[in-house]
Short mmCIF file of N, CA and C in Angstrom, two decimals:
data_model
loop_
_atom_site.label_atom_id
_atom_site.label_comp_id
_atom_site.label_asym_id
_atom_site.label_seq_id
_atom_site.Cartn_x
_atom_site.Cartn_y
_atom_site.Cartn_z
N MET H 1 -125.35 176.11 306.32
CA MET H 1 -126.49 176.33 307.19
C MET H 1 -126.54 177.79 307.65
N ARG H 2 -125.37 178.36 307.83
CA ARG H 2 -125.31 179.76 308.26
C ARG H 2 -125.91 180.67 307.20
N ASP H 3 -125.60 180.39 305.92
CA ASP H 3 -126.14 181.20 304.84
C ASP H 3 -127.66 181.12 304.79
N LEU H 4 -128.21 179.93 305.02
CA LEU H 4 -129.66 179.77 305.02
C LEU H 4 -130.29 180.59 306.14
N GLY H 5 -129.70 180.55 307.31
CA GLY H 5 -130.21 181.34 308.43
C GLY H 5 -130.17 182.83 308.14
N LEU H 6 -129.06 183.28 307.56
CA LEU H 6 -128.95 184.70 307.21
C LEU H 6 -129.97 185.08 306.14
N ALA H 7 -130.17 184.21 305.17
CA ALA H 7 -131.14 184.49 304.11
C ALA H 7 -132.55 184.61 304.67
N LEU H 8 -132.92 183.69 305.55
CA LEU H 8 -134.26 183.75 306.15
C LEU H 8 -134.42 185.00 307.01
N ALA H 9 -133.39 185.35 307.75
CA ALA H 9 -133.45 186.57 308.56
C ALA H 9 -133.61 187.80 307.68
N LEU H 10 -132.90 187.84 306.57
CA LEU H 10 -133.01 188.97 305.66
C LEU H 10 -134.41 189.06 305.05
N VAL H 11 -135.00 187.93 304.72
CA VAL H 11 -136.38 187.91 304.21
C VAL H 11 -137.32 188.52 305.25
N LEU H 12 -137.16 188.14 306.50
CA LEU H 12 -138.02 188.67 307.56
C LEU H 12 -137.83 190.17 307.74
N VAL H 13 -136.60 190.64 307.66
CA VAL H 13 -136.32 192.07 307.78
C VAL H 13 -137.00 192.83 306.65
N ILE H 14 -136.82 192.37 305.43
CA ILE H 14 -137.39 193.07 304.27
C ILE H 14 -138.91 193.04 304.32
N GLU H 15 -139.49 191.87 304.61
CA GLU H 15 -140.94 191.78 304.66
C GLU H 15 -141.50 192.64 305.80
N GLY H 16 -140.85 192.61 306.93
CA GLY H 16 -141.31 193.43 308.05
C GLY H 16 -141.26 194.91 307.73
N LEU H 17 -140.19 195.34 307.07
CA LEU H 17 -140.09 196.75 306.68
C LEU H 17 -141.18 197.14 305.68
N LEU H 18 -141.49 196.24 304.74
CA LEU H 18 -142.55 196.54 303.78
C LEU H 18 -143.88 196.76 304.48
N TYR H 19 -144.22 195.87 305.42
CA TYR H 19 -145.48 196.03 306.16
C TYR H 19 -145.47 197.26 307.05
N ALA H 20 -144.33 197.60 307.62
CA ALA H 20 -144.24 198.76 308.51
C ALA H 20 -144.28 200.07 307.73
N LEU H 21 -143.60 200.12 306.59
CA LEU H 21 -143.50 201.37 305.84
C LEU H 21 -144.64 201.58 304.86
N PHE H 22 -145.21 200.50 304.33
CA PHE H 22 -146.24 200.61 303.30
C PHE H 22 -147.45 199.72 303.61
N PRO H 23 -148.13 199.94 304.74
CA PRO H 23 -149.23 199.04 305.11
C PRO H 23 -150.38 199.06 304.11
N ARG H 24 -150.70 200.21 303.55
CA ARG H 24 -151.81 200.27 302.58
C ARG H 24 -151.47 199.49 301.31
N LEU H 25 -150.24 199.64 300.84
CA LEU H 25 -149.82 198.91 299.64
C LEU H 25 -149.85 197.41 299.90
N MET H 26 -149.38 196.98 301.05
CA MET H 26 -149.37 195.56 301.35
C MET H 26 -150.81 195.02 301.46
N HIS H 27 -151.71 195.83 301.99
CA HIS H 27 -153.11 195.43 302.07
C HIS H 27 -153.68 195.28 300.67
N LYS H 28 -153.36 196.22 299.78
CA LYS H 28 -153.83 196.13 298.39
C LYS H 28 -153.27 194.89 297.70
N LEU H 29 -152.00 194.58 297.96
CA LEU H 29 -151.40 193.39 297.35
C LEU H 29 -152.07 192.11 297.85
N MET H 30 -152.43 192.08 299.14
CA MET H 30 -153.13 190.91 299.67
C MET H 30 -154.50 190.77 299.02
N THR H 31 -155.21 191.88 298.89
CA THR H 31 -156.52 191.86 298.25
C THR H 31 -156.40 191.42 296.80
N TYR H 32 -155.38 191.92 296.12
CA TYR H 32 -155.12 191.56 294.73
C TYR H 32 -154.86 190.06 294.61
N SER H 33 -154.07 189.52 295.52
CA SER H 33 -153.74 188.10 295.45
C SER H 33 -154.98 187.23 295.71
N LEU H 34 -155.89 187.69 296.54
CA LEU H 34 -157.11 186.92 296.81
C LEU H 34 -158.04 186.86 295.61
N SER H 35 -157.91 187.82 294.69
CA SER H 35 -158.79 187.86 293.53
C SER H 35 -158.27 187.03 292.36
N HIS H 36 -157.13 186.37 292.53
CA HIS H 36 -156.55 185.55 291.46
C HIS H 36 -156.57 184.08 291.85
N PRO H 37 -156.63 183.21 290.86
CA PRO H 37 -156.66 181.78 291.17
C PRO H 37 -155.34 181.30 291.76
N PRO H 38 -155.40 180.25 292.56
CA PRO H 38 -154.17 179.72 293.16
C PRO H 38 -153.10 179.35 292.13
N SER H 39 -153.52 178.90 290.96
CA SER H 39 -152.53 178.51 289.95
C SER H 39 -151.69 179.70 289.50
N ALA H 40 -152.30 180.88 289.40
CA ALA H 40 -151.55 182.08 289.01
C ALA H 40 -150.55 182.46 290.09
N LEU H 41 -150.97 182.35 291.35
CA LEU H 41 -150.06 182.66 292.46
C LEU H 41 -148.93 181.63 292.53
N ARG H 42 -149.26 180.38 292.24
CA ARG H 42 -148.24 179.33 292.25
C ARG H 42 -147.17 179.62 291.20
N TRP H 43 -147.60 179.98 289.98
CA TRP H 43 -146.63 180.30 288.92
C TRP H 43 -145.79 181.51 289.27
N ALA H 44 -146.41 182.53 289.87
CA ALA H 44 -145.66 183.71 290.28
C ALA H 44 -144.62 183.33 291.34
N GLY H 45 -145.01 182.49 292.28
CA GLY H 45 -144.08 182.04 293.32
C GLY H 45 -142.94 181.21 292.76
N LEU H 46 -143.26 180.30 291.85
CA LEU H 46 -142.21 179.48 291.22
C LEU H 46 -141.25 180.33 290.40
N THR H 47 -141.80 181.32 289.71
CA THR H 47 -140.95 182.22 288.92
C THR H 47 -140.02 183.01 289.83
N ALA H 48 -140.57 183.55 290.92
CA ALA H 48 -139.75 184.31 291.87
C ALA H 48 -138.67 183.42 292.48
N ALA H 49 -139.02 182.19 292.81
CA ALA H 49 -138.04 181.27 293.38
C ALA H 49 -136.93 180.95 292.37
N ALA H 50 -137.31 180.74 291.12
CA ALA H 50 -136.31 180.44 290.08
C ALA H 50 -135.37 181.63 289.87
N VAL H 51 -135.92 182.83 289.86
CA VAL H 51 -135.09 184.03 289.71
C VAL H 51 -134.15 184.15 290.91
N GLY H 52 -134.66 183.89 292.10
CA GLY H 52 -133.83 183.95 293.30
C GLY H 52 -132.70 182.94 293.28
N VAL H 53 -132.99 181.72 292.85
CA VAL H 53 -131.94 180.70 292.75
C VAL H 53 -130.90 181.13 291.73
N GLY H 54 -131.35 181.68 290.61
CA GLY H 54 -130.41 182.18 289.60
C GLY H 54 -129.53 183.29 290.14
N MET H 55 -130.12 184.19 290.90
CA MET H 55 -129.33 185.29 291.47
C MET H 55 -128.30 184.77 292.46
N VAL H 56 -128.69 183.81 293.29
CA VAL H 56 -127.75 183.23 294.25
C VAL H 56 -126.61 182.55 293.49
N TRP H 57 -126.93 181.82 292.44
CA TRP H 57 -125.90 181.14 291.65
C TRP H 57 -124.92 182.14 291.05
N VAL H 58 -125.46 183.24 290.47
CA VAL H 58 -124.59 184.26 289.86
C VAL H 58 -123.70 184.90 290.92
N VAL H 59 -124.27 185.28 292.04
CA VAL H 59 -123.48 185.93 293.09
C VAL H 59 -122.40 184.98 293.61
N ARG H 60 -122.74 183.72 293.79
CA ARG H 60 -121.76 182.74 294.27
C ARG H 60 -120.63 182.54 293.27
N ARG H 61 -120.94 182.57 291.97
CA ARG H 61 -119.93 182.38 290.93
C ARG H 61 -119.01 183.59 290.81
N VAL H 62 -119.57 184.79 290.96
CA VAL H 62 -118.79 186.02 290.79
C VAL H 62 -117.94 186.30 292.01
N ALA H 63 -118.49 186.08 293.19
CA ALA H 63 -117.78 186.41 294.44
C ALA H 63 -116.71 185.41 294.78
#
């Protein structure tokens, strides 16, 4: 449970920094995402989640 809390906190830190440091880029990304169908965004999200799970698995196995 501790790892999950740390992971969520890290996501918030990274996302917050992106919005704070690159507001124009983040606005462009939001506009870009609105111009694509939900199915494309769903596949991108599932792909990112799968890559993240794979990375966690590799790090856990190596460490």
